[in-house]
């Protein structure tokens, strides 16, 4: 359902969100945008209070259409003044649903008065399309999930013996509109 999401755009840019069928049978979110020959941005935003463990990953499916534009996944604090992001510059989105994993190490401090480079908590999640080539198109996401991973230590990254078994995969931690829950299947977006 798109009800927890809202669309925001810069002056002269059109942004609209809608619900579509996702790859797993659940509903997915699409952000339709049109830059009308201008620079700017289109945003799908959702309030979502989160506290981050030492290591984690976001997993989702995505697809879209339109010219190559900058795709940004943003996490903002409650005031919206401090933002962390993962960016995909000048990217043409895949036409078919494609898995995407955003790891902790790919999320960087973007701007704001709280200049701690480590993301500890956020209050909003945003999918942003920022004009590179501009034009009109859509950016869609589905099966958005969050998963805590085992902590990364210097010793674990410097292991030379590759015959050691991989750590067991934890259950994904996903959100529902009202609370966090541990589940084995992904809920609708």
Short mmCIF file of C-alpha atoms in Angstrom, two decimals:
data_model
loop_
_atom_site.label_atom_id
_atom_site.label_comp_id
_atom_site.label_asym_id
_atom_site.label_seq_id
_atom_site.Cartn_x
_atom_site.Cartn_y
_atom_site.Cartn_z
CA UNK A 1 0.00 0.00 0.00
CA UNK A 2 1.20 3.50 -0.75
CA UNK A 3 -0.61 5.12 2.19
CA UNK A 4 2.50 5.52 4.39
CA UNK A 5 4.36 7.08 1.43
CA UNK A 6 4.15 10.62 0.06
CA UNK A 7 5.54 12.27 -3.08
CA UNK A 8 7.60 15.47 -3.03
CA UNK A 9 9.24 17.29 -5.93
CA UNK A 10 11.31 20.41 -6.59
CA UNK A 11 9.73 23.38 -8.39
CA UNK A 12 8.61 22.54 -11.90
CA UNK A 13 9.04 18.77 -11.45
CA UNK A 14 6.07 16.40 -11.26
CA UNK A 15 6.10 13.43 -8.85
CA UNK A 16 3.35 10.91 -8.19
CA UNK A 17 3.32 7.60 -6.33
CA UNK A 18 1.20 4.58 -7.13
CA UNK A 19 0.88 0.95 -6.20
CA UNK A 20 1.68 -1.83 -8.71
CA UNK A 21 2.08 -5.60 -8.61
CA UNK A 22 5.47 -6.58 -7.20
CA UNK A 23 7.62 -9.55 -8.15
CA UNK A 24 6.62 -11.69 -5.14
CA UNK A 25 2.86 -11.15 -5.43
CA UNK A 26 2.85 -8.29 -2.92
CA UNK A 27 2.18 -4.67 -3.81
CA UNK A 28 5.08 -2.46 -4.86
CA UNK A 29 5.61 1.30 -4.93
CA UNK A 30 6.29 3.28 -8.11
CA UNK A 31 7.42 6.89 -8.23
CA UNK A 32 6.38 8.46 -11.54
CA UNK A 33 8.37 11.59 -12.37
CA UNK A 34 8.69 14.20 -15.09
CA UNK A 35 11.41 16.84 -15.01
CA UNK A 36 9.73 18.91 -17.79
CA UNK A 37 13.14 19.87 -19.21
CA UNK A 38 14.44 21.15 -15.85
CA UNK A 39 16.92 19.98 -13.26
CA UNK A 40 15.59 18.99 -9.85
CA UNK A 41 14.34 15.95 -7.98
CA UNK A 42 11.35 13.70 -7.32
CA UNK A 43 11.00 11.87 -4.00
CA UNK A 44 8.92 9.05 -2.53
CA UNK A 45 9.15 9.48 1.27
CA UNK A 46 8.02 7.37 4.18
CA UNK A 47 8.28 8.12 7.91
CA UNK A 48 9.97 5.12 9.46
CA UNK A 49 11.74 5.27 12.81
CA UNK A 50 14.75 2.94 12.88
CA UNK A 51 17.70 2.19 15.15
CA UNK A 52 20.68 0.58 13.47
CA UNK A 53 22.78 -2.31 14.78
CA UNK A 54 26.52 -2.55 14.23
CA UNK A 55 26.09 -4.21 10.83
CA UNK A 56 23.06 -4.49 8.55
CA UNK A 57 21.72 -4.51 5.02
CA UNK A 58 18.65 -3.26 3.18
CA UNK A 59 17.30 -5.65 0.55
CA UNK A 60 14.74 -4.80 -2.08
CA UNK A 61 13.67 -5.38 -5.65
CA UNK A 62 13.69 -2.49 -8.10
CA UNK A 63 12.89 -1.63 -11.68
CA UNK A 64 12.00 1.39 -13.74
CA UNK A 65 12.09 3.22 -17.02
CA UNK A 66 13.32 6.53 -18.32
CA UNK A 67 16.65 8.22 -19.01
CA UNK A 68 19.74 7.74 -16.85
CA UNK A 69 19.25 9.77 -13.67
CA UNK A 70 20.77 9.77 -10.20
CA UNK A 71 19.02 7.32 -7.87
CA UNK A 72 19.42 8.06 -4.16
CA UNK A 73 18.26 6.08 -1.14
CA UNK A 74 18.15 8.52 1.78
CA UNK A 75 17.74 8.07 5.52
CA UNK A 76 16.97 11.26 7.44
CA UNK A 77 16.75 12.17 11.10
CA UNK A 78 13.49 13.38 12.68
CA UNK A 79 14.07 17.03 11.73
CA UNK A 80 15.10 16.09 8.18
CA UNK A 81 18.21 18.26 8.56
CA UNK A 82 20.69 15.39 8.72
CA UNK A 83 20.79 12.84 5.90
CA UNK A 84 22.72 9.69 5.07
CA UNK A 85 22.51 8.16 1.61
CA UNK A 86 23.47 5.48 -0.86
CA UNK A 87 23.74 6.85 -4.40
CA UNK A 88 23.63 5.32 -7.86
CA UNK A 89 24.76 8.09 -10.25
CA UNK A 90 23.46 8.41 -13.84
CA UNK A 91 21.74 5.04 -13.77
CA UNK A 92 19.18 3.57 -16.13
CA UNK A 93 16.98 1.39 -13.95
CA UNK A 94 16.48 -2.24 -15.01
CA UNK A 95 13.24 -2.93 -16.89
CA UNK A 96 12.58 -6.19 -14.99
CA UNK A 97 12.43 -6.60 -11.22
CA UNK A 98 16.03 -6.96 -10.03
CA UNK A 99 17.37 -7.61 -6.51
CA UNK A 100 19.35 -4.80 -4.88
CA UNK A 101 21.28 -4.98 -1.62
CA UNK A 102 22.44 -1.82 0.14
CA UNK A 103 25.04 -2.64 2.77
CA UNK A 104 25.99 -0.50 5.76
CA UNK A 105 29.34 0.35 4.14
CA UNK A 106 27.49 1.82 1.13
CA UNK A 107 25.50 4.29 3.26
CA UNK A 108 27.41 7.53 3.75
CA UNK A 109 26.85 10.75 5.63
CA UNK A 110 25.46 13.25 3.09
CA UNK A 111 24.87 16.50 4.99
CA UNK A 112 23.53 18.08 8.15
CA UNK A 113 24.47 19.55 11.52
CA UNK A 114 24.90 16.10 13.13
CA UNK A 115 28.07 15.17 11.28
CA UNK A 116 28.53 11.71 12.80
CA UNK A 117 29.56 9.53 9.84
CA UNK A 118 27.94 6.47 11.45
CA UNK A 119 24.19 6.16 11.02
CA UNK A 120 22.68 5.21 14.38
CA UNK A 121 19.02 6.11 13.91
CA UNK A 122 16.73 7.63 11.32
CA UNK A 123 13.11 8.72 11.10
CA UNK A 124 12.45 8.62 7.34
CA UNK A 125 13.30 6.57 4.26
CA UNK A 126 13.37 8.22 0.82
CA UNK A 127 13.72 7.04 -2.76
CA UNK A 128 14.93 10.05 -4.77
CA UNK A 129 15.36 10.48 -8.51
CA UNK A 130 17.61 13.49 -9.15
CA UNK A 131 17.97 14.80 -12.71
CA UNK A 132 21.06 13.76 -14.63
CA UNK A 133 19.54 13.43 -18.10
CA UNK A 134 16.10 14.42 -16.81
CA UNK A 135 13.08 13.43 -18.84
CA UNK A 136 10.17 11.39 -17.56
CA UNK A 137 9.99 7.87 -16.20
CA UNK A 138 9.32 5.74 -13.16
CA UNK A 139 11.34 4.19 -10.35
CA UNK A 140 9.73 1.26 -8.52
CA UNK A 141 10.68 -0.63 -5.36
CA UNK A 142 9.24 -3.79 -3.83
CA UNK A 143 9.89 -6.19 -0.95
CA UNK A 144 11.82 -3.57 0.99
CA UNK A 145 13.43 -5.27 3.98
CA UNK A 146 16.07 -4.69 6.63
CA UNK A 147 18.30 -7.38 8.04
CA UNK A 148 20.78 -7.32 10.90
CA UNK A 149 24.11 -8.98 10.01
CA UNK A 150 26.86 -10.34 12.24
CA UNK A 151 29.35 -7.65 13.29
CA UNK A 152 32.36 -7.16 11.04
CA UNK A 153 35.70 -7.32 12.81
CA UNK A 154 39.21 -6.69 11.55
CA UNK A 155 39.99 -10.35 12.14
CA UNK A 156 37.03 -11.57 10.07
CA UNK A 157 37.92 -9.37 7.10
CA UNK A 158 41.57 -10.45 7.15
CA UNK A 159 40.93 -14.20 7.21
CA UNK A 160 43.26 -15.90 4.77
CA UNK A 161 41.90 -19.42 5.19
CA UNK A 162 38.98 -19.48 2.73
CA UNK A 163 37.99 -23.03 3.72
CA UNK A 164 36.22 -21.80 6.85
CA UNK A 165 32.43 -22.19 6.68
CA UNK A 166 30.39 -19.05 6.11
CA UNK A 167 28.45 -17.71 9.09
CA UNK A 168 24.82 -18.77 9.24
CA UNK A 169 22.36 -16.39 7.64
CA UNK A 170 20.16 -14.61 10.20
CA UNK A 171 16.41 -14.36 9.71
CA UNK A 172 15.47 -11.13 7.96
CA UNK A 173 14.05 -8.41 10.15
CA UNK A 174 11.28 -6.71 8.22
CA UNK A 175 8.86 -3.96 9.02
CA UNK A 176 5.13 -3.90 8.99
CA UNK A 177 3.23 -0.62 8.98
CA UNK A 178 2.89 -0.78 12.78
CA UNK A 179 5.96 -2.56 14.13
CA UNK A 180 9.11 -4.53 13.45
CA UNK A 181 8.76 -8.26 13.24
CA UNK A 182 10.87 -11.28 12.44
CA UNK A 183 9.45 -13.26 9.55
CA UNK A 184 10.44 -15.69 6.87
CA UNK A 185 8.54 -14.08 4.00
CA UNK A 186 8.56 -10.47 2.95
CA UNK A 187 5.45 -8.39 3.61
CA UNK A 188 4.04 -5.90 1.11
CA UNK A 189 5.81 -2.59 0.89
#
